[in-house]
């Protein structure tokens, strides 16, 4: 099946062909026809399977056919993403798909000058990719209106819940056009996702490529059972075996990742780090150097677990296992992109066994042992305190977690998700 068989306009299909995109992925084959009929869509697919095109192409197709420009300070299609890196990746893809057309794509994220973003929105945009916090800042400044927004996309919606963006969604949703099409995409399906779907989607069609939580089959996974104090030496030994290949190393905390990065540099590795303590400019420069191959090892917190689309990443190392089991699947999805093979290696200390068990339960498979003997879970052993990931401050050994801040459970709220009155769309995408 080619893209033209999905009903997309020949002009758009030709633009995709220019970029070497000719064969739709499974999620695109299922989602695009439904979206083009105006249906609300809940898409479940692993990261790296082409979700951006699955929701982006139907919107672009409909907006291209209108032939009109948006009115000042308005947005026709809004795509919300939980992290700056993911938002930037989506924006770049949409810009490539719309190149040469009259459609305007804009990106607004934190860490960048709000004045320039305000100016960009003044004339109105067709597609706006945003992180929730910065979007609310701009709404408070009356830099844009959402009353003409007829398309809403929630990308990586499970991570939005995990990062507590449900409150932002409650503020944003009532401002949108009541008659709109909503699409929600995610790689995992936590319990709160059904609540989110019931609130924001109207009789959605569910499209699913693989069971939620299942890793890409081309990823060769393995685990080394190693004491926490011996992790760094083992990481150096493993990285040293493939210095010319790209690798991403995931840690739990900002402080821990920075320490790992600096120690790798001392060992002669071309390394960089990205985490919440880095400015957006620093993060962009680190990613650019990694994509260009100037940096071979990227050390990151979960800010890079999604939205990092670099086909050349051959290895992913979990220096620390994530507290949220589903994030493991996202992390290792940074390798084996675009049909390539990849390796995912986990370094597991005794106090991480509960996290490993949770991960294996979510994936419904046991990660093969590469070295060491599987640790036994001690009576009364509990999951490690949340190291903060993108927000906490680690102390001690590289990647070690410090005392966490007191906070609610991810995505927890006492009230049900809100979002204004829902609506019933017609049979096709509404032209504005």
Tab-separated table of C-alpha atoms in Angstrom:
chain	number	residue	atom	x	y	z
A	1	UNK	CA	0.000	0.000	0.000
A	2	UNK	CA	1.317	3.425	-1.012
A	3	UNK	CA	0.387	6.790	0.495
A	4	UNK	CA	-1.819	7.673	-2.481
A	5	UNK	CA	-3.947	4.601	-1.684
A	6	UNK	CA	-4.658	6.117	1.736
A	7	UNK	CA	-6.497	9.005	0.075
A	8	UNK	CA	-3.872	11.711	0.512
A	9	UNK	CA	-3.644	14.455	-2.106
A	10	UNK	CA	-1.183	13.697	-4.968
A	11	UNK	CA	0.735	16.887	-4.158
A	12	UNK	CA	1.339	15.719	-0.604
A	13	UNK	CA	2.264	12.198	-1.723
A	14	UNK	CA	4.794	13.701	-4.143
A	15	UNK	CA	6.293	15.802	-1.329
A	16	UNK	CA	6.726	12.666	0.774
A	17	UNK	CA	8.360	10.841	-2.145
A	18	UNK	CA	10.880	13.684	-2.492
A	19	UNK	CA	11.936	12.910	1.073
A	20	UNK	CA	12.208	9.190	0.376
A	21	UNK	CA	8.986	8.392	2.254
A	22	UNK	CA	7.025	5.993	0.052
A	23	UNK	CA	5.789	3.096	2.178
A	24	UNK	CA	3.372	3.795	5.045
A	25	UNK	CA	4.149	2.177	8.393
A	26	UNK	CA	1.508	-0.055	10.038
A	27	UNK	CA	0.268	2.735	12.345
A	28	UNK	CA	0.003	5.089	9.359
A	29	UNK	CA	-1.979	2.550	7.334
A	30	UNK	CA	-4.475	2.192	10.155
A	31	UNK	CA	-4.719	5.761	11.450
A	32	UNK	CA	-4.602	7.950	8.336
A	33	UNK	CA	-7.817	6.685	6.655
A	34	UNK	CA	-9.743	6.977	9.929
A	35	UNK	CA	-8.428	10.476	10.605
A	36	UNK	CA	-9.279	11.600	7.077
A	37	UNK	CA	-12.891	10.593	7.748
A	38	UNK	CA	-12.953	13.008	10.677
A	39	UNK	CA	-12.898	10.304	13.346
A	40	UNK	CA	-11.283	10.880	16.710
A	41	UNK	CA	-8.337	8.496	16.953
A	42	UNK	CA	-6.571	6.763	19.829
A	43	UNK	CA	-3.320	5.387	18.446
A	44	UNK	CA	-1.206	2.888	20.353
A	45	UNK	CA	2.193	2.254	18.824
A	46	UNK	CA	5.800	2.040	19.860
A	47	UNK	CA	7.979	5.075	19.575
A	48	UNK	CA	9.732	5.314	16.215
A	49	UNK	CA	6.869	3.809	14.209
A	50	UNK	CA	5.831	6.963	12.351
A	51	UNK	CA	3.180	8.436	14.623
A	52	UNK	CA	3.933	12.039	13.578
A	53	UNK	CA	2.973	11.326	9.980
A	54	UNK	CA	-0.023	9.294	11.170
A	55	UNK	CA	-1.627	12.346	12.765
A	56	UNK	CA	0.130	15.077	10.777
A	57	UNK	CA	-0.620	14.056	7.201
A	58	UNK	CA	-4.453	13.983	7.544
A	59	UNK	CA	-4.422	17.491	9.063
A	60	UNK	CA	-2.061	18.811	6.399
A	61	UNK	CA	-4.156	17.236	3.641
A	62	UNK	CA	-7.357	18.884	4.921
A	63	UNK	CA	-5.714	22.282	5.523
A	64	UNK	CA	-4.072	22.305	2.087
A	65	UNK	CA	-7.492	21.887	0.485
A	66	UNK	CA	-8.888	24.974	2.208
A	67	UNK	CA	-6.539	27.319	0.325
A	68	UNK	CA	-7.087	30.024	2.947
A	69	UNK	CA	-4.828	31.574	5.556
A	70	UNK	CA	-5.484	31.591	9.303
A	71	UNK	CA	-6.670	34.818	10.870
A	72	UNK	CA	-4.252	36.745	13.141
A	73	UNK	CA	-3.317	35.092	16.447
A	74	UNK	CA	-5.267	31.912	15.641
A	75	UNK	CA	-4.201	28.292	15.363
A	76	UNK	CA	-5.961	25.691	13.237
A	77	UNK	CA	-4.233	22.575	14.493
A	78	UNK	CA	-2.603	22.211	17.928
A	79	UNK	CA	-0.145	19.427	18.722
A	80	UNK	CA	0.827	19.116	22.392
A	81	UNK	CA	3.993	17.244	23.358
A	82	UNK	CA	5.431	16.682	26.841
A	83	UNK	CA	9.071	17.605	26.151
A	84	UNK	CA	10.942	20.245	24.175
A	85	UNK	CA	12.928	17.615	22.290
A	86	UNK	CA	9.824	15.778	21.132
A	87	UNK	CA	8.051	19.024	20.194
A	88	UNK	CA	11.051	20.115	18.140
A	89	UNK	CA	11.179	16.761	16.347
A	90	UNK	CA	7.463	16.933	15.498
A	91	UNK	CA	7.819	20.517	14.253
A	92	UNK	CA	10.729	19.584	11.991
A	93	UNK	CA	8.766	16.697	10.482
A	94	UNK	CA	5.642	18.777	9.872
A	95	UNK	CA	7.723	21.574	8.346
A	96	UNK	CA	9.264	19.068	5.927
A	97	UNK	CA	5.826	17.709	4.963
A	98	UNK	CA	4.423	21.212	4.287
A	99	UNK	CA	7.456	22.650	2.472
A	100	UNK	CA	6.398	24.590	-0.617
A	101	UNK	CA	2.764	24.928	0.520
A	102	UNK	CA	0.949	27.925	1.978
A	103	UNK	CA	0.750	26.267	5.401
A	104	UNK	CA	2.598	27.767	8.356
A	105	UNK	CA	4.061	25.578	11.106
A	106	UNK	CA	5.242	27.078	14.397
A	107	UNK	CA	6.973	25.735	17.506
A	108	UNK	CA	6.631	27.146	21.016
A	109	UNK	CA	8.550	25.599	23.905
A	110	UNK	CA	10.051	26.751	27.158
A	111	UNK	CA	13.685	27.765	27.336
A	112	UNK	CA	13.415	29.956	24.228
A	113	UNK	CA	12.636	33.647	23.869
A	114	UNK	CA	8.915	34.234	24.328
A	115	UNK	CA	9.071	37.526	22.425
A	116	UNK	CA	10.091	35.858	19.176
A	117	UNK	CA	7.404	33.212	19.660
A	118	UNK	CA	4.762	35.883	20.233
A	119	UNK	CA	5.800	37.616	17.018
A	120	UNK	CA	5.653	34.323	15.100
A	121	UNK	CA	2.059	33.755	16.234
A	122	UNK	CA	0.836	37.272	15.440
A	123	UNK	CA	-0.129	36.459	11.865
A	124	UNK	CA	-1.777	33.163	12.778
A	125	UNK	CA	-0.465	29.653	12.092
A	126	UNK	CA	-1.929	26.508	10.606
A	127	UNK	CA	-0.149	24.011	12.825
A	128	UNK	CA	1.296	24.823	16.235
A	129	UNK	CA	3.498	22.358	18.113
A	130	UNK	CA	3.783	23.267	21.777
A	131	UNK	CA	4.716	22.138	25.235
A	132	UNK	CA	1.783	22.811	27.607
A	133	UNK	CA	3.583	25.168	29.974
A	134	UNK	CA	4.819	27.577	27.319
A	135	UNK	CA	1.450	27.491	25.544
A	136	UNK	CA	-0.287	28.617	28.747
A	137	UNK	CA	2.283	31.415	29.162
A	138	UNK	CA	1.434	32.664	25.665
A	139	UNK	CA	-2.309	32.349	26.298
A	140	UNK	CA	-1.919	34.411	29.467
A	141	UNK	CA	-0.171	37.092	27.392
A	142	UNK	CA	-3.028	36.942	24.860
A	143	UNK	CA	-0.498	36.135	22.173
A	144	UNK	CA	-2.909	33.668	20.540
A	145	UNK	CA	-6.496	32.419	20.519
A	146	UNK	CA	-7.615	28.803	20.295
A	147	UNK	CA	-11.284	29.324	19.483
A	148	UNK	CA	-10.620	28.469	15.809
A	149	UNK	CA	-8.560	25.377	16.609
A	150	UNK	CA	-10.353	22.453	14.979
A	151	UNK	CA	-7.637	19.821	15.401
A	152	UNK	CA	-6.062	18.735	18.680
A	153	UNK	CA	-3.332	16.122	18.983
A	154	UNK	CA	-1.973	14.796	22.279
A	155	UNK	CA	1.300	13.053	21.467
A	156	UNK	CA	2.905	10.711	24.007
A	157	UNK	CA	-0.154	11.244	26.167
A	158	UNK	CA	1.014	8.737	28.772
A	159	UNK	CA	4.082	10.845	29.471
A	160	UNK	CA	1.869	13.925	29.781
A	161	UNK	CA	0.052	12.151	32.582
A	162	UNK	CA	3.328	11.069	34.154
A	163	UNK	CA	4.663	14.634	34.078
A	164	UNK	CA	1.515	16.095	35.605
A	165	UNK	CA	0.287	17.975	32.520
A	166	UNK	CA	-3.330	17.023	33.175
A	167	UNK	CA	-3.812	20.402	34.897
A	168	UNK	CA	-2.554	22.227	31.803
A	169	UNK	CA	-4.896	20.199	29.589
A	170	UNK	CA	-7.817	21.269	31.757
A	171	UNK	CA	-6.918	24.909	31.125
A	172	UNK	CA	-6.322	24.510	27.399
A	173	UNK	CA	-9.187	22.251	26.267
A	174	UNK	CA	-12.131	24.600	27.056
A	175	UNK	CA	-10.510	27.283	24.867
A	176	UNK	CA	-10.623	25.138	21.713
A	177	UNK	CA	-13.414	25.009	19.153
A	178	UNK	CA	-16.161	22.720	20.429
A	179	UNK	CA	-16.488	21.154	16.983
A	180	UNK	CA	-13.044	19.643	16.601
A	181	UNK	CA	-11.220	16.450	15.806
A	182	UNK	CA	-8.997	15.032	18.536
A	183	UNK	CA	-6.262	12.439	18.199
A	184	UNK	CA	-4.286	10.911	21.037
A	185	UNK	CA	-1.153	8.829	20.524
A	186	UNK	CA	0.826	6.837	23.033
A	187	UNK	CA	3.154	3.864	23.277
A	188	UNK	CA	1.743	2.611	26.580
A	189	UNK	CA	-1.730	2.423	28.058
A	190	UNK	CA	-1.780	3.244	31.796
A	191	UNK	CA	-5.142	3.100	33.564
A	192	UNK	CA	-5.593	6.877	33.582
A	193	UNK	CA	-5.370	6.903	29.780
A	194	UNK	CA	-8.924	5.600	29.441
A	195	UNK	CA	-10.114	8.471	31.637
A	196	UNK	CA	-8.225	10.911	29.450
A	197	UNK	CA	-9.722	9.407	26.300
A	198	UNK	CA	-13.253	9.493	27.733
A	199	UNK	CA	-12.823	13.195	28.509
A	200	UNK	CA	-11.199	14.500	25.343
A	201	UNK	CA	-12.173	12.070	22.584
A	202	UNK	CA	-15.596	11.467	21.096
A	203	UNK	CA	-16.337	7.856	20.139
A	204	UNK	CA	-12.730	7.297	19.048
A	205	UNK	CA	-11.510	4.534	16.798
A	206	UNK	CA	-8.648	2.650	18.415
A	207	UNK	CA	-5.701	1.697	16.230
A	208	UNK	CA	-2.978	-0.470	17.686
A	209	UNK	CA	0.185	-1.850	16.121
A	210	UNK	CA	1.737	-3.807	19.008
A	211	UNK	CA	0.586	-4.576	22.544
A	212	UNK	CA	1.330	-1.589	24.799
A	213	UNK	CA	4.702	-1.927	26.493
A	214	UNK	CA	6.160	-4.306	23.943
A	215	UNK	CA	9.649	-3.427	22.734
A	216	UNK	CA	10.657	-3.264	19.080
A	217	UNK	CA	11.620	-6.790	18.022
A	218	UNK	CA	14.827	-5.679	16.298
A	219	UNK	CA	16.303	-4.530	19.624
A	220	UNK	CA	18.747	-7.023	21.141
A	221	UNK	CA	18.257	-6.609	24.899
A	222	UNK	CA	20.575	-7.752	27.683
A	223	UNK	CA	21.240	-7.094	31.360
A	224	UNK	CA	24.422	-7.078	33.415
A	225	UNK	CA	23.906	-7.678	37.142
A	226	UNK	CA	26.524	-5.449	38.720
A	227	UNK	CA	27.072	-3.624	42.019
A	228	UNK	CA	26.266	0.090	41.915
A	229	UNK	CA	29.886	0.989	42.705
A	230	UNK	CA	31.123	-1.055	39.717
A	231	UNK	CA	28.663	0.334	37.158
A	232	UNK	CA	30.816	3.135	35.781
A	233	UNK	CA	33.830	0.897	35.104
A	234	UNK	CA	31.578	-1.583	33.316
A	235	UNK	CA	30.001	1.206	31.250
A	236	UNK	CA	33.457	2.377	30.160
A	237	UNK	CA	34.435	-1.182	29.221
A	238	UNK	CA	31.277	-1.640	27.141
A	239	UNK	CA	31.509	1.747	25.424
A	240	UNK	CA	35.192	1.210	24.693
A	241	UNK	CA	34.296	-1.762	22.498
A	242	UNK	CA	32.447	0.479	19.995
A	243	UNK	CA	33.838	3.997	20.277
A	244	UNK	CA	32.922	4.824	16.668
A	245	UNK	CA	29.213	4.055	17.102
A	246	UNK	CA	26.530	6.294	18.595
A	247	UNK	CA	25.275	5.413	22.077
A	248	UNK	CA	22.750	6.936	24.472
A	249	UNK	CA	23.262	6.436	28.207
A	250	UNK	CA	20.225	6.988	30.433
A	251	UNK	CA	20.514	8.002	34.073
A	252	UNK	CA	17.891	8.781	36.705
A	253	UNK	CA	18.874	12.272	37.796
A	254	UNK	CA	20.211	15.495	36.336
A	255	UNK	CA	23.130	15.549	38.743
A	256	UNK	CA	23.965	11.905	38.096
A	257	UNK	CA	23.894	12.312	34.314
A	258	UNK	CA	26.171	15.338	34.451
A	259	UNK	CA	28.641	13.388	36.592
A	260	UNK	CA	28.637	10.418	34.204
A	261	UNK	CA	29.195	12.751	31.234
A	262	UNK	CA	32.124	14.553	32.836
A	263	UNK	CA	33.773	11.302	33.870
A	264	UNK	CA	33.353	9.870	30.357
A	265	UNK	CA	35.034	12.963	28.936
A	266	UNK	CA	37.973	12.389	31.291
A	267	UNK	CA	38.190	8.870	29.897
A	268	UNK	CA	38.564	10.269	26.383
A	269	UNK	CA	35.031	9.739	25.081
A	270	UNK	CA	33.403	12.345	22.834
A	271	UNK	CA	30.404	12.857	25.112
A	272	UNK	CA	27.642	15.362	25.881
A	273	UNK	CA	24.681	15.523	28.240
A	274	UNK	CA	21.106	16.758	28.130
A	275	UNK	CA	18.833	17.160	31.142
A	276	UNK	CA	16.575	19.665	32.848
A	277	UNK	CA	19.429	21.783	34.193
A	278	UNK	CA	20.648	22.547	30.669
A	279	UNK	CA	19.315	25.552	28.762
A	280	UNK	CA	17.428	24.891	25.552
A	281	UNK	CA	20.393	26.196	23.569
A	282	UNK	CA	22.743	23.779	25.311
A	283	UNK	CA	20.374	20.886	24.712
A	284	UNK	CA	19.966	21.777	21.035
A	285	UNK	CA	23.725	22.047	20.539
A	286	UNK	CA	24.343	18.708	22.252
A	287	UNK	CA	21.741	16.966	20.088
A	288	UNK	CA	23.086	18.591	16.915
A	289	UNK	CA	26.628	17.437	17.730
A	290	UNK	CA	25.315	13.939	18.422
A	291	UNK	CA	23.407	13.803	15.128
A	292	UNK	CA	26.487	14.998	13.247
A	293	UNK	CA	28.670	12.389	14.920
A	294	UNK	CA	30.911	14.927	16.640
A	295	UNK	CA	29.645	13.489	19.909
A	296	UNK	CA	29.443	9.708	20.152
A	297	UNK	CA	27.941	9.270	23.617
A	298	UNK	CA	24.901	11.202	24.793
A	299	UNK	CA	24.119	10.975	28.510
A	300	UNK	CA	20.528	11.912	29.304
A	301	UNK	CA	17.629	11.778	31.703
A	302	UNK	CA	14.200	10.806	30.412
A	303	UNK	CA	13.911	14.132	28.566
A	304	UNK	CA	15.512	12.170	25.704
A	305	UNK	CA	13.410	9.031	26.117
A	306	UNK	CA	11.021	10.308	23.447
A	307	UNK	CA	11.501	12.569	20.461
A	308	UNK	CA	15.112	11.603	19.850
A	309	UNK	CA	14.881	10.279	16.288
A	310	UNK	CA	18.440	9.503	15.170
A	311	UNK	CA	18.657	6.408	12.930
A	312	UNK	CA	22.367	5.908	13.674
A	313	UNK	CA	22.016	5.150	17.395
A	314	UNK	CA	23.399	1.623	17.746
A	315	UNK	CA	23.360	1.243	21.544
A	316	UNK	CA	21.186	2.337	24.452
A	317	UNK	CA	22.548	1.870	27.962
A	318	UNK	CA	20.289	1.993	31.001
A	319	UNK	CA	22.874	3.033	33.576
A	320	UNK	CA	19.953	3.339	35.998
A	321	UNK	CA	16.604	1.681	35.443
A	322	UNK	CA	13.647	4.079	35.329
A	323	UNK	CA	11.098	4.120	38.149
A	324	UNK	CA	8.266	3.962	35.604
A	325	UNK	CA	8.492	0.617	33.805
A	326	UNK	CA	6.994	1.910	30.549
A	327	UNK	CA	9.798	4.465	30.240
A	328	UNK	CA	12.225	1.594	29.691
A	329	UNK	CA	10.446	0.765	26.434
A	330	UNK	CA	10.680	4.396	25.337
A	331	UNK	CA	14.341	4.622	26.262
A	332	UNK	CA	15.449	1.555	24.327
A	333	UNK	CA	13.306	2.742	21.404
A	334	UNK	CA	16.047	5.298	20.693
A	335	UNK	CA	17.857	2.491	18.874
A	336	UNK	CA	16.647	0.230	16.043
A	337	UNK	CA	15.126	3.243	14.295
A	338	UNK	CA	13.873	3.113	10.712
A	339	UNK	CA	14.151	-0.662	10.541
A	340	UNK	CA	17.779	-0.837	11.723
A	341	UNK	CA	19.080	-3.230	14.356
A	342	UNK	CA	20.098	-2.016	17.804
A	343	UNK	CA	21.263	-3.145	21.221
A	344	UNK	CA	19.857	-2.176	24.618
A	345	UNK	CA	22.018	-2.911	27.655
A	346	UNK	CA	20.913	-2.503	31.274
A	347	UNK	CA	23.216	-2.294	34.278
A	348	UNK	CA	21.217	-3.508	37.267
A	349	UNK	CA	22.249	-3.148	40.918
A	350	UNK	CA	20.642	-5.138	43.741
A	351	UNK	CA	18.271	-2.328	44.737
A	352	UNK	CA	16.882	-2.132	41.174
A	353	UNK	CA	15.425	-5.639	41.017
A	354	UNK	CA	11.858	-4.522	41.668
A	355	UNK	CA	12.149	-2.051	38.774
A	356	UNK	CA	13.499	-4.849	36.537
A	357	UNK	CA	10.630	-7.134	37.518
A	358	UNK	CA	8.131	-4.374	36.705
A	359	UNK	CA	9.767	-3.824	33.300
A	360	UNK	CA	9.678	-7.517	32.451
A	361	UNK	CA	6.047	-7.706	33.546
A	362	UNK	CA	5.098	-4.803	31.263
A	363	UNK	CA	6.995	-6.288	28.304
A	364	UNK	CA	5.810	-9.817	29.093
A	365	UNK	CA	9.332	-11.132	28.586
A	366	UNK	CA	12.508	-11.726	30.568
A	367	UNK	CA	15.556	-9.675	29.589
A	368	UNK	CA	18.447	-12.079	28.830
A	369	UNK	CA	21.392	-12.033	31.245
A	370	UNK	CA	24.742	-10.978	29.735
A	371	UNK	CA	26.844	-11.239	32.903
A	372	UNK	CA	26.512	-11.671	36.622
A	373	UNK	CA	23.871	-13.583	38.518
A	374	UNK	CA	20.313	-12.354	38.884
A	375	UNK	CA	19.952	-10.617	42.241
A	376	UNK	CA	17.368	-11.919	44.690
A	377	UNK	CA	14.750	-9.506	45.941
A	378	UNK	CA	15.172	-9.214	49.690
A	379	UNK	CA	12.177	-9.542	52.040
A	380	UNK	CA	10.603	-6.124	52.511
A	381	UNK	CA	12.612	-4.604	49.658
A	382	UNK	CA	10.803	-1.667	48.071
A	383	UNK	CA	11.172	0.254	44.855
A	384	UNK	CA	13.811	2.974	45.060
A	385	UNK	CA	12.573	6.478	45.876
A	386	UNK	CA	11.891	8.553	42.784
A	387	UNK	CA	15.245	10.074	41.909
A	388	UNK	CA	13.501	12.959	40.199
A	389	UNK	CA	14.541	12.074	36.646
A	390	UNK	CA	14.034	15.361	34.861
A	391	UNK	CA	13.381	17.243	38.062
A	392	UNK	CA	15.235	15.699	41.001
A	393	UNK	CA	18.726	16.299	42.353
A	394	UNK	CA	20.896	13.205	42.650
A	395	UNK	CA	23.865	12.873	44.973
A	396	UNK	CA	26.759	10.489	45.336
A	397	UNK	CA	27.788	8.019	42.645
A	398	UNK	CA	27.049	8.764	38.983
A	399	UNK	CA	23.380	8.278	38.363
A	400	UNK	CA	22.639	7.849	42.053
A	401	UNK	CA	19.440	9.340	43.391
A	402	UNK	CA	19.252	11.819	46.201
A	403	UNK	CA	16.366	12.486	48.506
A	404	UNK	CA	13.265	13.133	46.364
A	405	UNK	CA	11.020	16.115	46.679
A	406	UNK	CA	7.596	15.539	48.145
A	407	UNK	CA	5.156	15.330	45.276
A	408	UNK	CA	1.961	13.688	44.146
A	409	UNK	CA	1.944	10.522	42.125
A	410	UNK	CA	2.530	11.160	38.397
A	411	UNK	CA	-0.645	12.406	36.791
A	412	UNK	CA	-2.565	12.132	40.078
A	413	UNK	CA	-5.378	14.518	40.799
A	414	UNK	CA	-8.402	14.428	43.050
A	415	UNK	CA	-10.761	15.497	40.314
A	416	UNK	CA	-11.571	13.748	37.076
A	417	UNK	CA	-9.941	15.148	33.939
A	418	UNK	CA	-11.856	18.103	32.608
A	419	UNK	CA	-11.781	19.831	29.311
A	420	UNK	CA	-14.991	21.610	28.496
A	421	UNK	CA	-17.972	20.321	26.578
A	422	UNK	CA	-17.298	17.676	23.965
A	423	UNK	CA	-18.811	17.718	20.566
A	424	UNK	CA	-19.830	15.591	17.648
A	425	UNK	CA	-17.942	16.051	14.396
A	426	UNK	CA	-19.390	15.573	10.976
A	427	UNK	CA	-18.295	12.945	8.489
A	428	UNK	CA	-15.140	14.702	7.372
A	429	UNK	CA	-12.476	17.124	8.587
A	430	UNK	CA	-13.885	20.583	8.925
A	431	UNK	CA	-12.327	23.195	6.636
A	432	UNK	CA	-11.637	26.516	8.299
